Each structure stands twice: as structure tokens, then as C-alpha cells.
Amino acid sequence: MLTISESDNWEISSSAGMKYGQFVDWEKIDPEAAQRYQLLLKSDHSEMKTMGREGFWAAPHTLRAKAYYHIIHGIYSRSPTPDKDVHQDLARELFGEQKISTHPFPEYMEGGEIPRHCLNKAGLNSVKKTLLCISKYFPEMNFCPILPALVSLILHFSEDEAECFHSVCRLITYNDPNKRYIDQTFLTYRASCMTFGDLANKYCRGIRKLIASSHQNLFEFYSDWIMWIFADLPFTYAIRVLDVYLLEGYKVLYRVALALLSLYKVSVASRVAGVEDFRRDMKSFVENVARHCTAEKLLKMSFAIQMATRRELNLLFNANKDSLMQKGVSVHQKRQSVQMVDFSPFSSSVVTGTEMRVVWAWIPERFALFSPVRLFSTAEHGRSLATFYSLVEGHEPAVLILKTADEEVCGGFLSTDLTERIKHESNELAYFGTGECFVFMLRPSMERYQRAMVNIMTRGDAGNSVSSLSSDSESCPNIAAATSPMQTLTCPAGTLQDPSYLTVPFTASSDDLITARDPKRLKEQVASMFIAAGKNKLVIGGDGGHALCIHGDLESGFTERCDTFQSAPLCRGNFKIQSLEVWGIQNSISVVTSEEEHI
């Protein structure tokens, strides 16, 4: 990494960068590469995806250069893309005929850092010129830390500065929200970081709990995730990721970052006591990843993670973006600090501040931006399920935590408003909720159980449209996602304290109710059996046993192994409740009643 931080300005040479092999007929030097290129030209997008994952054009580099040109020029955008003539005009305006000119580095960069990789001095100069031309052409782009690294990598395989400029601009102007390439504002960048945090929470939960317990800033750690790939990975690894990124877009970056995080978790487990700064330690780990796996093994691990569809990831991304806007982050603002939750004044009869910090690290990122608000407490409101419902209903989501008479502490994250319980015309308990529900234990040990998938259910066919999904494990697992075509997303009505757009996936009712009488149901219904609530009991998890069942007097309950979350019993099977609390999420449009107590 070359750091250009000693000055706020760049000295730019007006001379053009060198062109690769301009006097050589490469097809005669390497006929096999020429044959591979002809095969590439005849392949459709699906075939090229397979080629990219398998490293079809990984060598020689001239073949990779031709492949990139073909792939990038095949990217269709509804927006006009500046061509080489535009680049020539911009370069003339910015640099003129002066041999050396001085310019401040673009505002969208963070710290003026450019990964040099294999570039010589002329190449580094060309990266600077290209970045300045992009800044001039896209003045609305105010935050894009990935761009210097991306320009540097693409320039390695570009004929000249103009081609590199045009290639990067094609990625910038691509506007399919389900397959985007580059975030251009601090708002979208941070929403992407939050989305990665949500995915890491589901796929690699061990590292998240570790960082939260150490009181280090979890978001600052995740804010580097995209730089791990294009700035910190060794060159031979970064270009293999670039091979597939150009074809498949942003989702590939999530996959690779999750694979890196999984490898790091294994590495740090034996030396965690000596890690003072996880952020710096992760950067060092990625820079030396060759000690742990090859580039091909890293990609293999990445594509073994069967994540949600691009459409589902985009829904989660948009929900995170909306929650940031609720915190005051706008699309026009440059990098800014977003106030995080302060747990120092936290008070509870059930959990400590450190334990609540861990729970807040487990909940979805868009909710973790806001402080917990106590909605119900047996110590204050008594032991009545009716009172419980009257104080908790209208709040979405909510966190239920209880302490048993044996001093064990466990609970669950309720992703859906409990008013859903009264919307079904049935005398039996009906299940509702979303795939973001999870259960946990805090004492005597800390553990969270959740299906590692954002699950979107469709109206009228909830039971049949959800597949059986594997549980969240300490290593990145294989998780199969199934979504039916032509889904109709149904957004619940807004609640008292939470805008409906913050709920992802959206909750949908089912005409074929899954009742709580018999928890053993067909496997395809498992993922929808999250919450059931009635006059005499509250149930969390309903397949193969109840993860948590609380009796109507709030005096006792029981816990069993539960296939819904692949969870073990959260405490001793039958327990007496010493105290129970429910916490909601506070945000800027909350309606706070007199019963609510802020931390």
C-alpha cells in the first residue's frame, strides 16, 4: 500500500502511461491464449461466470487484459458512459500542457491511499490522473474508498489511461440495484458495511461476539471489509477476485469477505488475549493470507456460502440505508460520524451492560444503531401475560430476556410485532415471524442460535415457499436459500415505535396456519415457525420442540431442543422465572409512553 498522506496535493506528470506490448503479435507468441480468447468470445454470461471462477483467463496476463475488456464492454448501463474522447477533454482541462501540475486528491478518497501492487512510477501517476478525471466527471460522488484500489487493479490490464477511465466509468454508471458495483456516497457505503455486518452476524458469529465482548468498535472493524479484498489482499488474490467481481457484481465481495472473516476467526482464536486492535490485526492477517490458503481455496470457500439472492440482499441493504437516514445521514453528506449506542448508563435486573452489548451485537445492524428501551419488566409491571402484551404490542422488533431461579439467563429476538397473534381467525396458536428471529443464552455461557438466512415469505403460501435452512455455526456453513418466483412482498402496517420499512424480511400471513399444538411439522414449514402467542403462553420456536415456552402466569416455563433454530435447551428444561424483561428499539420517531424507561 502506498500512502500519500504527507501532502494534500498530488504532483501529476502530463506524460501518458506506457502501453503494454504494442509492438508484439501476442497470438503468435502464445497461440493457446489466443484459442482461449476465441472461446471466451463465443461464451454466454453463464459460461463466463464458470470460466471466471475456475481461472480460465488467469494466465497469461495479456489474456486477462483482453478478457476484462470484453467483460467490461459487455456491461450494459442505461446511463451514458464517458468514452475516450471525454477522457481526453478532461485530461486536457485538468493537466493541460504543463509538465507537472499540482492537484488536491479527490474528496471521495479516504486518506489519499493508493494500493500500488505491481505498478511502476508512471503507472502510479496514471492512477492519480484517472482518479482526478473521474472526480471531475462525477462531482456528485462524495465517498468511495474502494475506487483507488479498483482503478489501480484495472490499470494493470488496460491499454492506456483512457481505456482504464472508460472501464471504471462503466462500473460506476451501472445502475441495476440488484447487481451494483460501486458505492458512491457515504450513505450507501455505510449501508453496505451494515449489510456485511448482518451477514457476518449470521455466518461467522463467533468473531462478532468476540469483538463486542472486548468493547472494541464493531462497526469500525466491519467498515474495512471491502478494503480487505482490493487493497489488503496480495495482488494475485485480488485479481482472482476481480475476475469474478466484474461478471457477478457486489455479491461476490460479500462472499469473499465472509470467507476471509471465517479464516481469521480460526487464526485469532488461539491468540485472542494478545490482540489489542482487531481492526489492525485483521488487516495484517489479510495481507499475509497466503500463509493460510491459496487464492483458489479462498474462492472455493467463498462460493460454498450459499447466500440469499441479490434481490433479498438489496432489500436488506435498502433497509439499512433507511435506518441511517433516520439517524440523519443523507445522500449528499460526506463521511460523518454516526452516534453509536452508549451502554454506560444501562440498568437492568436481568443482564449486565456487557451482556446487553453482546445482545446488541447480535441483532440486525439497522436496529443496533438505536438504544434499547425497556418495555416490560416483571419487577415493575407484575406477572400478567395480558399486561405483557399491552405494553409490548406495537413495538417491532423486541428482545425478551429472562433470568431463572437458578441464575441462568436466556431469551429471544422477536422480529415481528406481537399484534400478529390476533390477526388469525383460529382458536389455536398460529406461528408468525421472520427469519431474523433468534434465541440465545447469556449465562452460564453465551451462545446464539439462528438460521443463517434472510428469509422472505410470500402472502398466501408462507408454508410452502420457505425451504429448510441449516443453522448458524461457528464456521461459514453451506446455507441453501429458496425463494419462489414472482414473490409479492407485503409490508406490515407501521407500528407505534418502528417504521415499517425497517422490517426485513417483510411479514406475510398464511392462509394455511401452522399451529402451536404440535411442534413437529414438515421440514418445508420449519423456517416459518418462529413465534406463537396466546392467552396462556408465549412460544418461541416450534419445530421439533419449543426453544422457549413461557406460561401465562410468567412464573415458569420450559425449553427444549428446537429445529427452528437448531438450538439446544437454553437453560434447564423446566425453570422458574426470577425476573423477565422486554426491550424495544428506540429511534427518532418513537412514541414513548410513561411506562417506557430509557437506558
XYZ file of C-alpha atoms in Angstrom, residues 420 423-424 431 456-466 484-491 506-514 525 528:
34
model
C -49.776 -10.527 14.637
C -54.800 -11.430 13.070
C -55.606 -15.109 12.532
C -46.999 -19.048 14.157
C -38.644 -13.574 2.735
C -42.138 -15.102 2.933
C -44.954 -14.619 0.449
C -48.584 -13.893 1.208
C -50.957 -16.824 0.984
C -48.271 -19.500 0.607
C -45.923 -18.966 3.513
C -45.767 -22.594 4.487
C -44.740 -23.883 1.095
C -42.460 -21.093 -0.062
C -39.875 -21.488 2.667
C -40.420 -18.727 -5.123
C -40.659 -16.731 -8.362
C -42.891 -13.691 -8.658
C -42.962 -13.047 -4.933
C -45.412 -10.492 -3.617
C -43.823 -8.658 -0.705
C -46.311 -7.459 1.874
C -45.190 -4.728 4.238
C -41.484 -8.352 5.395
C -44.003 -10.362 7.365
C -46.762 -12.088 5.456
C -49.725 -14.015 6.750
C -50.615 -17.506 5.619
C -53.985 -18.972 4.726
C -52.755 -22.362 5.966
C -51.980 -21.771 9.602
C -49.179 -23.583 11.365
C -42.557 -25.322 7.185
C -41.853 -20.041 9.387
